[in-house]
């Protein structure tokens, strides 16, 4: 912002370029493909007549397998399903993306007669998504730290508490990368990231994930 003001000849302190701001990465979780499969096949014990929990779960799985934002995967219609692809002009960036259709997504579309559940406000979706994830049993303890007022604060929560609508997109991006079969730039075409730096800040890889991803490389063979 200061640089922009300088370009428009506003008076700014010329030493602003010497300030080195450290941006702390926000903490976020992702769901592995095993967890997504577990979510997809979960049988709800109790449901209302609208099958609301099942619809929210199915919509979330669509997000986990398309790398779309909630504003996009929650507004998919029959027109977006073209052969074996989902074609969508994204709301945030106004670009058209073409995503191969996962088998689970194809089954969900068929389940709802050629559409998917939609029309839920994001606040309602996130509130009940957490309860659904708790029922499914995503209760692993997650410990993370962040800075408040220059001091490091460490908290521990169960995984379901950290899951929200955007976890779907982050999970898709991370799992696409972990396959090891796709080029980073190809995945970025789906997610809309402009730089690899931003992409790698976005996905969530643990040291174990990285080790497993590279363990098959010929570098580690005789």
XYZ file of C-alpha atoms in Angstrom:
222
model
C 0.000 0.000 0.000
C 2.854 2.374 0.864
C 4.573 1.530 -2.420
C 1.339 2.291 -4.285
C 1.052 5.653 -2.523
C 4.621 6.481 -3.514
C 3.856 5.692 -7.155
C 1.023 8.244 -7.054
C 3.362 10.900 -5.606
C 1.963 10.885 -2.081
C 4.462 11.837 0.615
C 5.800 8.673 2.255
C 8.839 7.850 4.372
C 11.506 6.793 1.834
C 12.887 4.209 4.271
C 9.772 2.010 4.031
C 11.626 -0.420 1.750
C 14.035 -1.164 4.584
C 11.285 -2.611 6.747
C 11.264 -6.393 6.659
C 7.847 -7.706 7.619
C 7.619 -11.371 8.533
C 4.273 -12.852 7.571
C 3.355 -15.768 9.782
C 1.761 -18.642 7.900
C -1.745 -19.337 9.104
C -2.345 -22.806 10.473
C -4.784 -25.022 8.614
C -5.414 -28.731 8.268
C -6.052 -30.863 5.212
C -7.787 -34.194 4.775
C -5.966 -37.155 3.277
C -7.585 -39.235 0.546
C -8.172 -41.987 3.115
C -10.050 -39.520 5.313
C -12.081 -38.213 2.365
C -13.034 -41.791 1.459
C -14.036 -42.421 5.073
C -16.203 -39.288 5.018
C -17.790 -40.244 1.696
C -18.843 -43.735 2.797
C -19.973 -42.814 6.308
C -23.528 -43.950 7.117
C -25.357 -41.457 9.308
C -27.186 -43.029 12.221
C -29.831 -40.334 12.590
C -31.068 -37.862 10.000
C -34.007 -35.543 9.560
C -36.404 -35.900 6.654
C -34.350 -33.462 4.565
C -31.185 -35.571 4.987
C -29.361 -32.326 5.725
C -26.236 -33.958 7.142
C -25.865 -36.196 4.126
C -26.263 -33.271 1.728
C -23.679 -31.150 3.546
C -21.276 -34.106 3.590
C -21.761 -34.748 -0.132
C -21.253 -31.093 -1.031
C -18.072 -30.996 1.051
C -16.715 -34.100 -0.707
C -17.301 -32.383 -4.055
C -15.127 -29.519 -2.822
C -12.435 -31.950 -1.651
C -12.190 -33.426 -5.145
C -12.425 -30.331 -7.352
C -10.130 -27.749 -5.659
C -12.876 -25.151 -6.102
C -13.710 -22.486 -3.532
C -16.975 -22.802 -1.606
C -18.498 -19.963 -3.638
C -17.899 -22.104 -6.729
C -18.478 -25.702 -5.648
C -21.674 -24.750 -3.806
C -23.162 -23.168 -6.936
C -22.474 -25.912 -9.462
C -25.394 -26.739 -11.741
C -26.094 -29.191 -14.520
C -24.627 -26.732 -17.042
C -21.216 -27.035 -15.354
C -21.026 -30.787 -15.934
C -19.648 -31.322 -19.410
C -18.829 -34.933 -20.277
C -16.116 -35.983 -17.815
C -15.255 -32.459 -16.692
C -16.547 -29.702 -14.451
C -16.300 -26.339 -16.195
C -16.810 -23.297 -13.993
C -16.119 -19.577 -14.201
C -14.821 -18.789 -10.737
C -16.498 -16.065 -8.733
C -13.384 -14.634 -7.069
C -10.972 -14.505 -10.007
C -13.424 -14.568 -12.937
C -11.464 -17.213 -14.838
C -12.802 -20.436 -16.297
C -11.390 -23.661 -14.880
C -11.867 -27.163 -16.234
C -11.561 -29.913 -13.635
C -11.625 -33.657 -14.397
C -14.574 -35.296 -12.653
C -13.689 -37.726 -9.859
C -15.699 -40.948 -9.642
C -17.144 -39.902 -6.261
C -18.296 -36.594 -7.741
C -19.911 -38.432 -10.636
C -21.769 -40.659 -8.158
C -22.941 -37.648 -6.134
C -24.252 -35.935 -9.266
C -26.186 -39.076 -10.211
C -27.503 -39.384 -6.655
C -29.142 -35.956 -6.875
C -30.546 -36.343 -10.368
C -27.856 -34.484 -12.272
C -27.155 -31.770 -9.715
C -25.541 -31.428 -6.308
C -26.918 -30.015 -3.036
C -26.563 -26.235 -2.887
C -28.213 -23.088 -1.607
C -26.619 -23.232 1.856
C -25.102 -20.078 3.329
C -21.470 -20.582 4.296
C -22.104 -19.864 7.996
C -24.729 -22.619 8.218
C -22.528 -24.950 6.198
C -19.465 -24.453 8.424
C -21.440 -24.779 11.651
C -22.935 -28.142 10.751
C -19.888 -29.396 8.876
C -17.914 -29.391 12.124
C -20.625 -31.394 13.884
C -20.687 -33.874 11.014
C -16.905 -34.294 11.105
C -17.086 -34.916 14.849
C -19.770 -37.565 14.340
C -17.660 -39.252 11.672
C -14.849 -39.430 14.206
C -12.175 -37.002 13.031
C -11.019 -36.463 16.597
C -7.233 -36.653 16.279
C -5.480 -34.157 18.551
C -3.835 -31.319 16.624
C -1.339 -29.042 18.382
C -0.216 -25.823 16.736
C 1.284 -22.471 17.661
C 0.698 -18.890 16.617
C 1.868 -15.457 17.691
C -0.268 -13.005 19.653
C 1.228 -9.687 20.710
C 4.734 -10.966 20.064
C 4.226 -14.036 22.235
C 3.874 -17.610 21.016
C 0.650 -19.310 22.035
C 0.236 -23.075 21.721
C -3.172 -24.733 21.609
C -4.474 -28.254 21.091
C -7.763 -29.005 19.365
C -9.474 -32.002 17.844
C -9.278 -32.110 14.063
C -13.022 -31.649 13.485
C -12.825 -28.251 15.186
C -10.383 -27.027 12.514
C -12.346 -28.194 9.475
C -14.352 -25.672 7.464
C -15.591 -25.153 3.918
C -12.136 -24.065 2.729
C -10.531 -27.251 4.043
C -11.999 -28.915 0.957
C -10.035 -26.792 -1.520
C -6.819 -27.013 0.503
C -7.191 -30.788 0.752
C -7.667 -31.125 -3.000
C -4.580 -29.042 -3.774
C -2.439 -30.928 -1.256
C -3.592 -34.380 -2.359
C -3.083 -33.548 -6.032
C 0.499 -32.607 -5.222
C 1.078 -35.702 -3.088
C 0.172 -38.038 -5.939
C 3.545 -37.163 -7.445
C 2.061 -37.697 -10.891
C 1.174 -34.112 -11.745
C 3.351 -31.117 -12.402
C 3.021 -28.258 -9.952
C 2.082 -25.837 -12.732
C -0.723 -28.167 -13.844
C -2.191 -28.154 -10.339
C -1.802 -24.381 -10.173
C -3.932 -24.105 -13.304
C -6.737 -25.763 -11.333
C -6.247 -23.816 -8.105
C -5.547 -20.450 -9.724
C -2.292 -19.779 -7.862
C -0.013 -17.450 -9.804
C 3.333 -18.358 -8.211
C 4.833 -21.567 -6.873
C 5.774 -19.713 -3.692
C 2.130 -18.948 -2.945
C 1.090 -22.464 -3.930
C 3.528 -24.118 -1.536
C 2.462 -21.772 1.250
C -1.128 -22.787 0.570
C -0.860 -26.572 0.587
C -0.223 -28.387 3.839
C 2.671 -30.842 3.919
C 4.156 -32.326 7.063
C 7.710 -33.649 7.201
C 6.246 -37.161 6.969
C 4.289 -36.211 3.831
C 7.409 -34.835 2.185
C 9.476 -37.877 3.128
C 6.882 -40.276 1.701
C 6.545 -38.190 -1.452
C 10.253 -38.336 -2.312
C 11.104 -41.766 -0.887
C 10.586 -43.499 -4.232
C 12.998 -41.246 -6.098
C 16.000 -42.944 -7.720
C 18.281 -40.692 -5.660
C 17.619 -43.016 -2.715
C 18.463 -46.204 -4.638
C 21.759 -47.872 -5.454
